[in-house]
XYZ file of C-alpha atoms in Angstrom:
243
model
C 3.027 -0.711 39.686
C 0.079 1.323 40.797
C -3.284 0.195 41.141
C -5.809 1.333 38.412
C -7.799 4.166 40.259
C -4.096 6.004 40.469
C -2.979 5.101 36.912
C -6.570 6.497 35.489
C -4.790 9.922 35.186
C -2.803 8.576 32.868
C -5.040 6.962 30.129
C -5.205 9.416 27.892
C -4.306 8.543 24.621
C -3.985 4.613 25.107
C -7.487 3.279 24.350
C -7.225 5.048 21.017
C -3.537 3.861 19.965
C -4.865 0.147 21.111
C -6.835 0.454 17.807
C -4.092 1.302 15.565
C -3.442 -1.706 13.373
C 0.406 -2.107 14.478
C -0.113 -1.948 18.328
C -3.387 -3.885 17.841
C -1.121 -7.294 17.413
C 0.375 -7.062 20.044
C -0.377 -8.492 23.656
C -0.670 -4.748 25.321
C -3.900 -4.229 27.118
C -4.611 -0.134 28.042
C -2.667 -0.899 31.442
C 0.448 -1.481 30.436
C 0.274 1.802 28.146
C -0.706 3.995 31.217
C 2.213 2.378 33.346
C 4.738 3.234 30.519
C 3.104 6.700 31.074
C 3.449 6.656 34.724
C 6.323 5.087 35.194
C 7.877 8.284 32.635
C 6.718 10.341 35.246
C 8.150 8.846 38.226
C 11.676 10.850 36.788
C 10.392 13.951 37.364
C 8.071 13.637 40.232
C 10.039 10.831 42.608
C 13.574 10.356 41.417
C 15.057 13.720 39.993
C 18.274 12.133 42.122
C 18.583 9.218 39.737
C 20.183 10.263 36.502
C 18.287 10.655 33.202
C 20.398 7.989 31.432
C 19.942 5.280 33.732
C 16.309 5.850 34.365
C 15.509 6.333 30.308
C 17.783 2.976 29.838
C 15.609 1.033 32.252
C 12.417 2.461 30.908
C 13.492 1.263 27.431
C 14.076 -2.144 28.849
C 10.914 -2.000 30.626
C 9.371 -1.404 27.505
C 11.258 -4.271 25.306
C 10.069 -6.348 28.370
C 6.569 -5.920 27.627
C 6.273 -5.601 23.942
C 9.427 -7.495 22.838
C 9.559 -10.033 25.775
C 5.560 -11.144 25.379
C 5.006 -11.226 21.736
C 8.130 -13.388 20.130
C 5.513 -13.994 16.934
C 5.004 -10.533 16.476
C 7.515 -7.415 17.290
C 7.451 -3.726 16.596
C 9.668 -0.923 17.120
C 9.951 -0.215 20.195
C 10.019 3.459 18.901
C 7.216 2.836 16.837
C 5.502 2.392 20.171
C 6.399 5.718 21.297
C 5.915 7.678 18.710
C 2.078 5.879 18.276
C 1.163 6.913 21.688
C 2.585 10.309 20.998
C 0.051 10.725 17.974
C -2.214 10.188 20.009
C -1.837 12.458 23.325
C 0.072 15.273 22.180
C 0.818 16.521 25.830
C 3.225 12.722 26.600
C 7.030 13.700 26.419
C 6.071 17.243 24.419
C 10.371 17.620 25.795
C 10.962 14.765 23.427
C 13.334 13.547 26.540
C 12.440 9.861 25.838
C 12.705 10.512 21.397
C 16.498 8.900 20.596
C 16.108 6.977 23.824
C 14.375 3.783 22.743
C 15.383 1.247 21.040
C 14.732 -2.846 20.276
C 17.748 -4.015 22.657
C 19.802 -6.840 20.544
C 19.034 -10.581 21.900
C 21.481 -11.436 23.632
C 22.073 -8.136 25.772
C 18.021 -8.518 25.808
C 18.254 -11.750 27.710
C 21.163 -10.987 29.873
C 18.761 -8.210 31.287
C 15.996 -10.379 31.471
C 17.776 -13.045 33.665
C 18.921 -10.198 35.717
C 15.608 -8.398 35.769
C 13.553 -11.719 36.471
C 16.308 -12.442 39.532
C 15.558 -9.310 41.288
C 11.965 -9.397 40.348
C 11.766 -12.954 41.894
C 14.038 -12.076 45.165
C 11.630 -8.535 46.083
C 8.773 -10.874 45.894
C 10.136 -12.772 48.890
C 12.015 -10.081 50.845
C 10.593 -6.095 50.447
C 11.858 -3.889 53.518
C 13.294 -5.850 55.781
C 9.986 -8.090 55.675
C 9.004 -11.554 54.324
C 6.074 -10.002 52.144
C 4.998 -13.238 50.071
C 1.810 -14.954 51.579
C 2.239 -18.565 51.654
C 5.160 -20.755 52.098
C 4.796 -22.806 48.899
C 4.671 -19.249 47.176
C 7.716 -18.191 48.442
C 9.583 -21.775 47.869
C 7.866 -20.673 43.978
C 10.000 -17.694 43.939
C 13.378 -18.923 45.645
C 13.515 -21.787 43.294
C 12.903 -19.243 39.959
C 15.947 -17.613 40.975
C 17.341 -21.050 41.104
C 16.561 -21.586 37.865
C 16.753 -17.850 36.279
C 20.531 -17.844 38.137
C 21.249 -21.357 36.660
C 20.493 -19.702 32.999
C 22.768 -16.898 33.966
C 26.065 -19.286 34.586
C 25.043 -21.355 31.457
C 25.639 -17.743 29.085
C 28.786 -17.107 31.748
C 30.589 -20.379 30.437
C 31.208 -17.391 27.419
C 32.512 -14.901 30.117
C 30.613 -12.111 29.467
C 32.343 -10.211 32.353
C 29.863 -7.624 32.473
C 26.806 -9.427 33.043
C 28.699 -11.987 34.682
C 29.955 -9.483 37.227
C 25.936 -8.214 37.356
C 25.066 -11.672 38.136
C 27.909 -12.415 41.076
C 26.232 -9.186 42.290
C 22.963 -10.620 42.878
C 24.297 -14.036 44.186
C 26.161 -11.878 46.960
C 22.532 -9.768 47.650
C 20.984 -13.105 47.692
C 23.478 -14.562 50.209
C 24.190 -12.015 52.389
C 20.554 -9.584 52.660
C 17.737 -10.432 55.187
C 19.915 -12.926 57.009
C 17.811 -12.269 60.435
C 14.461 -11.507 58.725
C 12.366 -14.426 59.265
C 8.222 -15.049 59.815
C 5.907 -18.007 60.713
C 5.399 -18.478 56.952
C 9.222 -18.502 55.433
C 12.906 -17.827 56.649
C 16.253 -16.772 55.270
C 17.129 -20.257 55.574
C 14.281 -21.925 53.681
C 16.153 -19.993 50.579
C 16.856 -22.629 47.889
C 20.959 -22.288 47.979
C 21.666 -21.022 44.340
C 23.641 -23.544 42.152
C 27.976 -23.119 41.626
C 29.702 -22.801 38.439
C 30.877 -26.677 39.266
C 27.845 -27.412 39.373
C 26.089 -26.249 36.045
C 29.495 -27.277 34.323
C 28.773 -30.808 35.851
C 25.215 -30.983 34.538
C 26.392 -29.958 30.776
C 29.541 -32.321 31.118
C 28.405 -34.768 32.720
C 31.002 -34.743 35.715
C 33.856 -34.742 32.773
C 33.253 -39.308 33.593
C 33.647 -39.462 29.476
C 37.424 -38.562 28.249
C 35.555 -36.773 25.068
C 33.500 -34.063 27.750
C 36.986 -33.293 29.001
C 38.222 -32.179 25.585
C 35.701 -30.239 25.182
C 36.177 -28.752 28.365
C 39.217 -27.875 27.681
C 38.941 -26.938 24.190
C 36.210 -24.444 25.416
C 38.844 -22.988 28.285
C 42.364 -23.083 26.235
C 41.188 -22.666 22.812
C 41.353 -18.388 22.542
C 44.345 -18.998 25.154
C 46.097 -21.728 22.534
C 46.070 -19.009 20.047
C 47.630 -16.263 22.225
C 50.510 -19.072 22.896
C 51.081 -19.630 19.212
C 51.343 -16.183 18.528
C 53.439 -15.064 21.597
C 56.034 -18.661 20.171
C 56.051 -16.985 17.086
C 57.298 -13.674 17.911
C 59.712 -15.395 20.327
C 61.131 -17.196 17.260
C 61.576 -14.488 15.274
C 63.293 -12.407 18.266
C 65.824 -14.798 19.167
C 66.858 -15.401 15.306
């Protein structure tokens, strides 16, 4: 985000509300309270193009990122967060745009994002512009192999086919692959990208290459079991047709 000269304008309200016995828990220095602030303004004063939903969905999100994401011992309402830092500056959303907008996001939609939100986060901090913006090789190796690893995680939860964040996640594997192809600099290259794993690949590492007859069962169990169902049913219809 900004830097903390430009986000002073936005402290009002946040020093107090750190004291508050709730928020106090919690790992949420004054910072992160004026970027929630700032970042709430960005709607209005940068991206009135961008639609109120999506940018109010990912400033929830940003939100369970920081609270929900960083303090697994401890977690509040996300809500109870907003309406906290209302209290205390009265002049923060006095719309109420942001009111029925947050929410704690449920934990496995609430990972999904994260894997997705940690991907990007990972890629922009090798490629930005058309530019190689991270500073030393062995930093930007850092980042190409946590999107290794984040995009690993992702195929693991995709063995369940959730199509929607399985699609999201294709998505970035096709950004990864095919962006800043000619964008190169004496410190890293599209090449020197860590080549992100393949479904054959993660289902070899939890299988085992499918060598034991009993991690083929499984396998296949996993694959045909909803479809052995379907087949039963569709046989028993059949049967009852043709008598």
């Amino acid at each position: 985000m900004e830097n903390n000269d430009e986000l002073g304008q936005f402290e009002d309200g946040c020093e107090q509300m750190s004291k508050e016995a709730t928020i106090s828990r919690i790992k949420f220095s004054n910072i992160p309270c004026e970027n929630f602030k700032y970042l709430f303004s960005l709607k209005t004063n940068i991206h009135p193009d961008i639609s109120n939903d999506d940018y109010y969905n990912y400033i929830n999100f940003w939100l369970n990122y920081n609270i929900c994401g960083q303090n697994s011992d401890y977690t509040i309402s996300v809500n109870e967060f907003y309406s906290t830092l209302q209290k205390h500056d009265s002049n923060f959303d006095s719309e109420k745009k942001l009111e029925c907008k947050l929410y704690n996001i449920s934990n496995d939609i609430f990972e999904n994002m994260c894997i997705l939100y940690n991907l990007y986060s990972n890629y922009s901090n090798i490629f930005k512009n058309n530019s190689v913006v991270c500073a030393e090789r062995n930093t930007c190796l850092g980042y190409s192999n946590n999107c290794y690893n984040e995009y690993r995680r992702g195929l693991i939860k995709c063995l369940n086919k959730n199509l929607k964040f399985c699609k999201a996640l294709n998505d970035f594997k096709n950004m990864y692959i095919m962006n800043n192809r000619n964008i190169s600099s004496n410190i890293f290259n599209y090449s020197d990208l860590r080549v992100l794993p393949r479904d054959e690949d993660v289902l070899y590492e939890i299988y085992g290459g499918l060598n034991d007859w009993r991690n083929i069962i499984i396998l296949t169990f996993s694959i045909l079991g909803p479809m052995i169902g379907i087949f039963l049913y569709f046989y028993k219809v059949n049967k009852i047709l043709i008598n």
